[in-house]
GROMACS .gro file of C-alpha atoms in nm:
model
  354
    1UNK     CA    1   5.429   5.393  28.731
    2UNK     CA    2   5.722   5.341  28.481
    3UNK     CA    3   5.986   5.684  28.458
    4UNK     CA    4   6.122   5.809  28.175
    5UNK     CA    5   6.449   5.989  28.100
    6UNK     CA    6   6.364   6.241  27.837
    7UNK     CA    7   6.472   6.625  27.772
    8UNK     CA    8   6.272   6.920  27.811
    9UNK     CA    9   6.207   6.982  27.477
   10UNK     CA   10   6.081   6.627  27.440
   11UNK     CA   11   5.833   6.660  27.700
   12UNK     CA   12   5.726   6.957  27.563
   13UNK     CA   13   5.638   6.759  27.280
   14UNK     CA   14   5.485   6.418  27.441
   15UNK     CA   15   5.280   6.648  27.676
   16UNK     CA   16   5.134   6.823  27.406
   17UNK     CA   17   4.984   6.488  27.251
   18UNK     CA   18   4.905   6.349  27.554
   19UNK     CA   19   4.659   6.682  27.635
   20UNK     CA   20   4.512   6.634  27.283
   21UNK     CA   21   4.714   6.836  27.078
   22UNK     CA   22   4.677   6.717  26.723
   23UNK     CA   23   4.821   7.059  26.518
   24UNK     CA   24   5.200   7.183  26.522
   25UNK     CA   25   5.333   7.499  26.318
   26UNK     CA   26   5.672   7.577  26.434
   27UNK     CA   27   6.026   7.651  26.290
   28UNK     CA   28   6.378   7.534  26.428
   29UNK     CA   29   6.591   7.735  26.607
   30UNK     CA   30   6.755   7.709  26.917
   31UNK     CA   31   6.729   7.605  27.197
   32UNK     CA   32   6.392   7.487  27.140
   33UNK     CA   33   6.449   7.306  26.818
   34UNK     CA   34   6.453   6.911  26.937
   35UNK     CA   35   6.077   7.008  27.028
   36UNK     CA   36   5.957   7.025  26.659
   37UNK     CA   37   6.201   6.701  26.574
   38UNK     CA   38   6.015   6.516  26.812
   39UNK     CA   39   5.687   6.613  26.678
   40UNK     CA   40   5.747   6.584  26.337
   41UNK     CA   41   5.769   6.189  26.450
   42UNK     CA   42   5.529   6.170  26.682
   43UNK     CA   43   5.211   6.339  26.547
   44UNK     CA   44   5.170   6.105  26.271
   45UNK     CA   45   5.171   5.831  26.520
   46UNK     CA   46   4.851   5.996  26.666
   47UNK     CA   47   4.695   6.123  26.375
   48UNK     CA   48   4.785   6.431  26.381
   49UNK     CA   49   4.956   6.698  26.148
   50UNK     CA   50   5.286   6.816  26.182
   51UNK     CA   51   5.415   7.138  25.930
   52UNK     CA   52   5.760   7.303  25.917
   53UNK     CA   53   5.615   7.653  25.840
   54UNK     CA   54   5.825   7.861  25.615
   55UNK     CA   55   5.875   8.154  25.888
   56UNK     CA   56   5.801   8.187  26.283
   57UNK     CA   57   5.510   8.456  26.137
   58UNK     CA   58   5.364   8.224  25.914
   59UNK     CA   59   5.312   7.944  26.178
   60UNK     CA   60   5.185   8.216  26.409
   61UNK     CA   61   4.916   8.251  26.174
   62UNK     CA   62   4.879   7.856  26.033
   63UNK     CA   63   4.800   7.865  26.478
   64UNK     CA   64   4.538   8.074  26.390
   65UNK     CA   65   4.357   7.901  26.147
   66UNK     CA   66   4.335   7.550  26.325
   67UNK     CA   67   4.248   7.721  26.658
   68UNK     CA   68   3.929   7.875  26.436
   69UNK     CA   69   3.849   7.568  26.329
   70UNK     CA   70   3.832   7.419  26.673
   71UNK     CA   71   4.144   7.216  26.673
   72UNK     CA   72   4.397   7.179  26.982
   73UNK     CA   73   4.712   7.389  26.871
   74UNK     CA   74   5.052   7.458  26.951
   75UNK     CA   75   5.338   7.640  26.787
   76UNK     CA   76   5.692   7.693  26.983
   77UNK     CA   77   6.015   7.919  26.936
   78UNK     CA   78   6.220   8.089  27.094
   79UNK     CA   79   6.416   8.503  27.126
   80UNK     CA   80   6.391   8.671  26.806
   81UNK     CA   81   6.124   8.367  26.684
   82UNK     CA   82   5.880   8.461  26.911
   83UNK     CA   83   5.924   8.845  26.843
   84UNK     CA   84   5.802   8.759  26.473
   85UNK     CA   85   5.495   8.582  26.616
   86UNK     CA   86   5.369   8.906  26.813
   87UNK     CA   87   5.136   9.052  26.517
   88UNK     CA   88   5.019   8.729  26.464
   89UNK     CA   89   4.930   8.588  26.902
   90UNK     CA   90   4.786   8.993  26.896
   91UNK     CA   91   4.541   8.846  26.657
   92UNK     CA   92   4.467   8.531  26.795
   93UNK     CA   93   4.405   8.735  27.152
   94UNK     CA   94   4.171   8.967  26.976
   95UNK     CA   95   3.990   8.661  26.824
   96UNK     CA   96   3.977   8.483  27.171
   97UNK     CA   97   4.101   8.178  27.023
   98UNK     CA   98   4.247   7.931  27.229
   99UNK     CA   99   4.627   7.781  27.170
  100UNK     CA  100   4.938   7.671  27.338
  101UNK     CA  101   5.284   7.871  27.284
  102UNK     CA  102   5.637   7.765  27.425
  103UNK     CA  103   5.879   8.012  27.444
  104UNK     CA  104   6.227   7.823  27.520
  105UNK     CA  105   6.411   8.169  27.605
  106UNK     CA  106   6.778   8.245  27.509
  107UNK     CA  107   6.968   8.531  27.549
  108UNK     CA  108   6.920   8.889  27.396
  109UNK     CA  109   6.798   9.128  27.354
  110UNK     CA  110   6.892   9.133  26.897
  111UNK     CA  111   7.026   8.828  26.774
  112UNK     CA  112   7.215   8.756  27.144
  113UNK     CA  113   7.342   8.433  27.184
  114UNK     CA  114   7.155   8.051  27.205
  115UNK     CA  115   7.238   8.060  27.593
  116UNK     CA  116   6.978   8.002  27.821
  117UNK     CA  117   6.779   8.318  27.951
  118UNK     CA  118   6.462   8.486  28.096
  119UNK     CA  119   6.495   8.846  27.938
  120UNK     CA  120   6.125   8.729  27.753
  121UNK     CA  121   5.949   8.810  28.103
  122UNK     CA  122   5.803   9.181  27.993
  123UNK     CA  123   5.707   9.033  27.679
  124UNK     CA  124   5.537   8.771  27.767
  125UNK     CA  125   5.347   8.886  28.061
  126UNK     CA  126   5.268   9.246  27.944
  127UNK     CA  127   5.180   9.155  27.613
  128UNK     CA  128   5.435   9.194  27.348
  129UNK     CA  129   5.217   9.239  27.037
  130UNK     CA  130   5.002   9.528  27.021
  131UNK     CA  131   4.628   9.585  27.156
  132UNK     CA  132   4.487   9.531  27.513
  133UNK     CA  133   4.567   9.193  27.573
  134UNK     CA  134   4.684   8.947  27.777
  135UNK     CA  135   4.838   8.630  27.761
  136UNK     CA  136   4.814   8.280  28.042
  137UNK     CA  137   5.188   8.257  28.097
  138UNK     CA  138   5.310   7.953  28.283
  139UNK     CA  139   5.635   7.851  28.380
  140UNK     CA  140   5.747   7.513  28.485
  141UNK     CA  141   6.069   7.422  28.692
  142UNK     CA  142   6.157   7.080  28.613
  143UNK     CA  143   6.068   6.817  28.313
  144UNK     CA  144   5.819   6.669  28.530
  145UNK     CA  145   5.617   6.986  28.540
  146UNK     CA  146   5.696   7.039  28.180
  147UNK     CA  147   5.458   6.694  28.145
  148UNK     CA  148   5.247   6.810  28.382
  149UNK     CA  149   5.146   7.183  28.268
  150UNK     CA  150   5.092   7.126  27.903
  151UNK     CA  151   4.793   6.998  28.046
  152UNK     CA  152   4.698   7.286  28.221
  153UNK     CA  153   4.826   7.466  27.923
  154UNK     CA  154   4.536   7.314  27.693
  155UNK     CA  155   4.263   7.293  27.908
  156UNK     CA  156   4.320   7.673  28.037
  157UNK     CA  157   4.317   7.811  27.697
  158UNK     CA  158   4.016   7.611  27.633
  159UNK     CA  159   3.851   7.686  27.960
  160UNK     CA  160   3.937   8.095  27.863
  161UNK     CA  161   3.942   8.131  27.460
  162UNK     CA  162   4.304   8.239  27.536
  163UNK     CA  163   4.586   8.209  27.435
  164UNK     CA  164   4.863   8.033  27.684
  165UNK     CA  165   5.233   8.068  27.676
  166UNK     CA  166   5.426   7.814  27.841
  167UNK     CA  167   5.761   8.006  27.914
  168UNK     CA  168   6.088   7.857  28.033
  169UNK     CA  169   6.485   7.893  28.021
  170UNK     CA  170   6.707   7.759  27.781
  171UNK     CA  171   6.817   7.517  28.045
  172UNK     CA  172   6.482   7.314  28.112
  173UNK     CA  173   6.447   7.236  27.744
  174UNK     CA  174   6.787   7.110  27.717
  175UNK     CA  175   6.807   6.942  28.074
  176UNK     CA  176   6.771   6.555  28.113
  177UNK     CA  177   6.523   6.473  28.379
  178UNK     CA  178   6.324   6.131  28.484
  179UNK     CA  179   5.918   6.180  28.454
  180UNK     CA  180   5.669   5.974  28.500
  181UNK     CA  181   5.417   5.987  28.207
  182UNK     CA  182   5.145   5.660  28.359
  183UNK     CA  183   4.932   5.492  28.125
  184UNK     CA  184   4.875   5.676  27.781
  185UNK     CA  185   4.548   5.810  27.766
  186UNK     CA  186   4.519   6.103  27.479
  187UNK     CA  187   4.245   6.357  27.625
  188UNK     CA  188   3.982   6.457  27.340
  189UNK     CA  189   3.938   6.852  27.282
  190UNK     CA  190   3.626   6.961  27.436
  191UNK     CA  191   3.333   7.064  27.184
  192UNK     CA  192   3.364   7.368  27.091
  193UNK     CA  193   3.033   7.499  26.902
  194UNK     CA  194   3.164   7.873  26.842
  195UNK     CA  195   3.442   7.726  26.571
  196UNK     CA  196   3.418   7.804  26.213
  197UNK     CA  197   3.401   7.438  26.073
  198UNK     CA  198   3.199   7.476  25.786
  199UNK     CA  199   2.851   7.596  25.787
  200UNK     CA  200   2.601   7.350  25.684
  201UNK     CA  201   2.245   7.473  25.538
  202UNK     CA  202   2.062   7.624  25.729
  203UNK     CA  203   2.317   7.606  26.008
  204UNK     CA  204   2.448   7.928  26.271
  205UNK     CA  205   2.653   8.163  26.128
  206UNK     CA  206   3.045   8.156  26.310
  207UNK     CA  207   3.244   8.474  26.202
  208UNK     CA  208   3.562   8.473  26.358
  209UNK     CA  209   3.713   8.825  26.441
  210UNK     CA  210   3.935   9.076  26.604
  211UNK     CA  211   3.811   9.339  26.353
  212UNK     CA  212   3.638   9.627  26.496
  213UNK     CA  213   3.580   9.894  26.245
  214UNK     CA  214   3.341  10.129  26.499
  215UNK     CA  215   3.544  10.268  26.766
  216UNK     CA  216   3.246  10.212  27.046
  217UNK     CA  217   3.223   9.814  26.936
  218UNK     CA  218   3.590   9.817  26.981
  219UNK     CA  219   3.517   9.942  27.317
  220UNK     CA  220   3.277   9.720  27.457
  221UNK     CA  221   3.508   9.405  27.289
  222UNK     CA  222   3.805   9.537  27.501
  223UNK     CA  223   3.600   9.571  27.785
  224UNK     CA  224   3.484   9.232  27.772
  225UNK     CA  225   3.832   9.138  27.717
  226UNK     CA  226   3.908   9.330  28.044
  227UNK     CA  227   3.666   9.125  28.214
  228UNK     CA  228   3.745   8.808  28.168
  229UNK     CA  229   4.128   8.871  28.243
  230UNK     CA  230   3.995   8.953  28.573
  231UNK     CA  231   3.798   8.640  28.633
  232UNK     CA  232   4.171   8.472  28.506
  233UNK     CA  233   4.377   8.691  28.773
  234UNK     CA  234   4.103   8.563  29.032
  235UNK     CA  235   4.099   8.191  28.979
  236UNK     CA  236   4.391   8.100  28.829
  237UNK     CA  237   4.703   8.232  29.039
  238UNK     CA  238   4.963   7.928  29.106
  239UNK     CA  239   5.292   7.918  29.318
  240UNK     CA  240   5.487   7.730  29.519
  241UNK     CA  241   5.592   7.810  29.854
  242UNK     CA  242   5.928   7.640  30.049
  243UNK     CA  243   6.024   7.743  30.400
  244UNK     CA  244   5.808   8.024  30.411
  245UNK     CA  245   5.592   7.995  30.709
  246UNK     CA  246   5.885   8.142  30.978
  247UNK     CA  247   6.059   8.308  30.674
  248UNK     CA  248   6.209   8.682  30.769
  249UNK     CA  249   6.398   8.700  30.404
  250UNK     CA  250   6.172   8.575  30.084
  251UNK     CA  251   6.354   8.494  29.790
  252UNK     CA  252   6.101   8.519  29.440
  253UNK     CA  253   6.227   8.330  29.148
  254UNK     CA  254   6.027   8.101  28.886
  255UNK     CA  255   6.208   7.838  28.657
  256UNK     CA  256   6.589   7.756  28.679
  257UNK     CA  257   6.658   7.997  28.947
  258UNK     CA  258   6.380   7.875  29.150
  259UNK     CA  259   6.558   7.563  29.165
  260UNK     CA  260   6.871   7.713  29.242
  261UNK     CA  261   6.769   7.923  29.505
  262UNK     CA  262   6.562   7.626  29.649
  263UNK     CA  263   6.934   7.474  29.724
  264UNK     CA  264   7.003   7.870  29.899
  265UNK     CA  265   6.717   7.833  30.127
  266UNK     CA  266   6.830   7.536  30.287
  267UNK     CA  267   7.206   7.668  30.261
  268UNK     CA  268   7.065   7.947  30.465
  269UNK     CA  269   6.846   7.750  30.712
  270UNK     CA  270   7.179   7.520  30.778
  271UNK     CA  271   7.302   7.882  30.913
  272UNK     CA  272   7.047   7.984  31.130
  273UNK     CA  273   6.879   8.230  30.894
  274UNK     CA  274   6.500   8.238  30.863
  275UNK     CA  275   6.516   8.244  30.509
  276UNK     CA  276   6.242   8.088  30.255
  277UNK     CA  277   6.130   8.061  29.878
  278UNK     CA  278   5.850   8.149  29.687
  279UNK     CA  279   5.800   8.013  29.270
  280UNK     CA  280   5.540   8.157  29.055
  281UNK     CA  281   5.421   7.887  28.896
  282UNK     CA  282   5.166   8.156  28.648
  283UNK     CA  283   5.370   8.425  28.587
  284UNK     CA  284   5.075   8.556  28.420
  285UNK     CA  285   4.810   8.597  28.607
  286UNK     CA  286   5.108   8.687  28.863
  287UNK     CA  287   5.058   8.510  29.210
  288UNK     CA  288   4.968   8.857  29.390
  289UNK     CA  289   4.787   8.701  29.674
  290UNK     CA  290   5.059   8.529  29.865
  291UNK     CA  291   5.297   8.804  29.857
  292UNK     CA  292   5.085   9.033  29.996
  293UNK     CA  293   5.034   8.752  30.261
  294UNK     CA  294   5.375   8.704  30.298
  295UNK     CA  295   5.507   9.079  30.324
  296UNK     CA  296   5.303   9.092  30.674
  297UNK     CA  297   5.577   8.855  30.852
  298UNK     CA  298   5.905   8.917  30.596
  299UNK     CA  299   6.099   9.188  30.652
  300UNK     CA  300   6.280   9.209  30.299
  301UNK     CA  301   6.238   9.023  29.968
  302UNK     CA  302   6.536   8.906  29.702
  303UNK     CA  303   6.462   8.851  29.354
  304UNK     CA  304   6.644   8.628  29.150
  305UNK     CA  305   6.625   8.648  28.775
  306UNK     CA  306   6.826   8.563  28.470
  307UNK     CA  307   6.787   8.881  28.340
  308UNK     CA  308   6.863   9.271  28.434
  309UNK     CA  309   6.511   9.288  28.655
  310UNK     CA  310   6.191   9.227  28.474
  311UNK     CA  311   5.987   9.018  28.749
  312UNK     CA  312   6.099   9.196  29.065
  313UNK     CA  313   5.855   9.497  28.900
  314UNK     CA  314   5.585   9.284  28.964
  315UNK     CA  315   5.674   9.173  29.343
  316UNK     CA  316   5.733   9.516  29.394
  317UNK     CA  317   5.372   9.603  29.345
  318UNK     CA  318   5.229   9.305  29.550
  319UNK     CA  319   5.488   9.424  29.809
  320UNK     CA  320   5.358   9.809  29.782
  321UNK     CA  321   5.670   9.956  29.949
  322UNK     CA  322   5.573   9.763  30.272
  323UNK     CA  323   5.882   9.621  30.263
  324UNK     CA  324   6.266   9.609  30.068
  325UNK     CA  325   6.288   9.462  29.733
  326UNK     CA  326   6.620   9.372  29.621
  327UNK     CA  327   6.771   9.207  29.307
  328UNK     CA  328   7.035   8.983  29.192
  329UNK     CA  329   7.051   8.899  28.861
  330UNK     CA  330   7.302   8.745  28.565
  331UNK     CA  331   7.182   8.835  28.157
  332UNK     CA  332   7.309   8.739  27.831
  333UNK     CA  333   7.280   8.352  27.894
  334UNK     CA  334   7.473   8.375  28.216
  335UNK     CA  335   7.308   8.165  28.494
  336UNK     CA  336   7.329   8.260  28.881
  337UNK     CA  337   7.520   8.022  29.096
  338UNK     CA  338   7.424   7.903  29.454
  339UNK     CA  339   7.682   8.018  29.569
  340UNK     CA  340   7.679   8.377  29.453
  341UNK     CA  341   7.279   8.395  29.582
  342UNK     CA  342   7.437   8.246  29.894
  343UNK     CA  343   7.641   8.531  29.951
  344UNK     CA  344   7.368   8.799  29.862
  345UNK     CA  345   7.127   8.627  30.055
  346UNK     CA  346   7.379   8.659  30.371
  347UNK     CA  347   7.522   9.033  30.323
  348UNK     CA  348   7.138   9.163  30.311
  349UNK     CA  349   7.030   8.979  30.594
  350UNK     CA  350   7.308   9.100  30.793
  351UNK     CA  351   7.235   9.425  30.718
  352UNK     CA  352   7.473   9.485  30.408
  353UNK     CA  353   7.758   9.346  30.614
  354UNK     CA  354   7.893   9.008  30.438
   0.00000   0.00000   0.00000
């Protein structure tokens, strides 16, 4: 199997096609913008339509209209981008629709800077738009996985009539990586017989919705909702684990920093400290079940985030005050280095003493 050297953003792109995705609505801006170049070449090549939209909410809503008519669809931005989307992925939640979103975070929160970042987190995984809703976050680590969830990313939203956000840091979409893409072969979008493609005489009626004008009919819609992001939080939770099985200290970290505190964990080991890693892979449905495994044998966890502390909220629930949750994190497009974790990771195992 030939490998590649491509960027992130690229990969984005070729994974997309390669899981069927024949519809793009997007609008530069960085860092995600070499995404929608690549596209605008390569979707013609498979038939498919590429559109510069004419704002971030208007391809929100172009996403819309090809995911009603049955059509595998992505749109991608980035900070303030994907802030003017929210109104229109609230929508496409309500309608249970099913479509791909990459959020290529920067730095913020207002106009901030085109650094990379992961201040999106509470967004994302909370639901930034507004409604009872949820959204099938995933976040990849390395080009390779870029390739390899847009897959995932497709056939989950499919598999759910959800929406899916693929969420990563500045740095994967600009990073250079080798991947192996093996022998092109497109997947078809599965049939879909709720979309509204036209009715024929005599045909089924397809109304496609998130309006609820009766308050109880709202009710039972959210329930349902409700229900079927519990069957998600059940069968869909994905992480890595690395030197975890002795671990005493758990670092928690998904996307750049995983990778960087990957490089602290065996730091650590070379020192005689017990100490191992965890990486969401889903950040939404968050992977629950093996912290709660984990907090049996660890005696204290470290988040690591490029932001002010958005994800440890969520280990800190799986934990349930069992055990210490601390946090070390860098914002506004600052990155932490290996070398700073290093020396967090070694004052709180000592006991506070460096």
């Amino acid at each position: 199997m030939a490998k590649v050297l491509m960027k992130g953003n690229e990969a984005l792109g070729e994974g997309a096609v390669r899981a069927g995705c024949r519809y793009f609505f997007g609008y530069p801006i960085t860092p995600q913008s070499e995404l929608p170049h690549y596209l605008a070449k390569r979707m013609p090549e498979v038939g498919g339509l590429y559109l510069q939209s004419e704002s971030e909410t208007a391809a929100a809503n172009m996403v819309f209209g090809a995911a009603g008519a049955g059509a595998r669809v992505m749109t991608s931005s980035s900070g303030p981008g994907i802030s003017l989307m929210q109104e229109g992925i609230s929508y496409i939640a309500g309608a249970e629709l099913p479509c791909v979103i990459v959020n290529m975070i920067r730095g913020g929160p207002g106009l901030g800077n085109i650094a990379p970042a992961q201040s999106d987190y509470f967004q994302a995984v909370k639901g930034g738009g507004h409604g009872d809703y949820r959204l099938i976050c995933l976040a990849p680590a390395s080009v390779q996985e870029i390739i390899d969830l847009m897959q995932d990313a497709f056939d989950l939203a499919d598999k759910y009539r959800n929406p899916v956000m693929l969420l990563a840091d500045g740095v994967l979409g600009q990073m250079m990586e080798p991947v192996e893409l093996g022998e092109e072969k497109i997947a078809e979008a599965p049939e879909k017989p709720w979309a509204a493609t036209g009715r024929k005489k005599g045909g089924p009626k397809r109304l496609i919705n998130s309006l609820y004008i009766v308050p109880e009919e709202c009710e039972k819609h959210n329930i349902k909702l409700a229900q079927k992001y519990d069957t998600i939080r059940r069968n869909e939770q994905r992480w890595e684990e690395y030197r975890v099985d002795d671990a005493t200290m758990i670092l928690v970290a998904f996307g750049t920093c995983a990778r960087i505190c990957k490089a602290v964990v065996d730091s650590a080991r070379n020192e005689g400290m017990a100490v191992g890693l965890i990486r969401p892979i889903t950040v939404w449905p968050y992977p629950t079940d093996v912290i709660t495994r984990v907090r049996e044998k660890a005696e204290q966890f470290l988040v690591v985030e490029m932001n002010m502390g958005q994800m440890i909220e969520d280990v800190k629930l799986a934990v349930e005050g069992m055990r210490p949750v601390h946090f070390y994190g860098r914002s506004g497009g600052m990155m932490p280095v290996a070398r700073d974790v290093f020396g967090e990771v070694k004052k709180l195992y000592n006991g506070g003493a460096a």
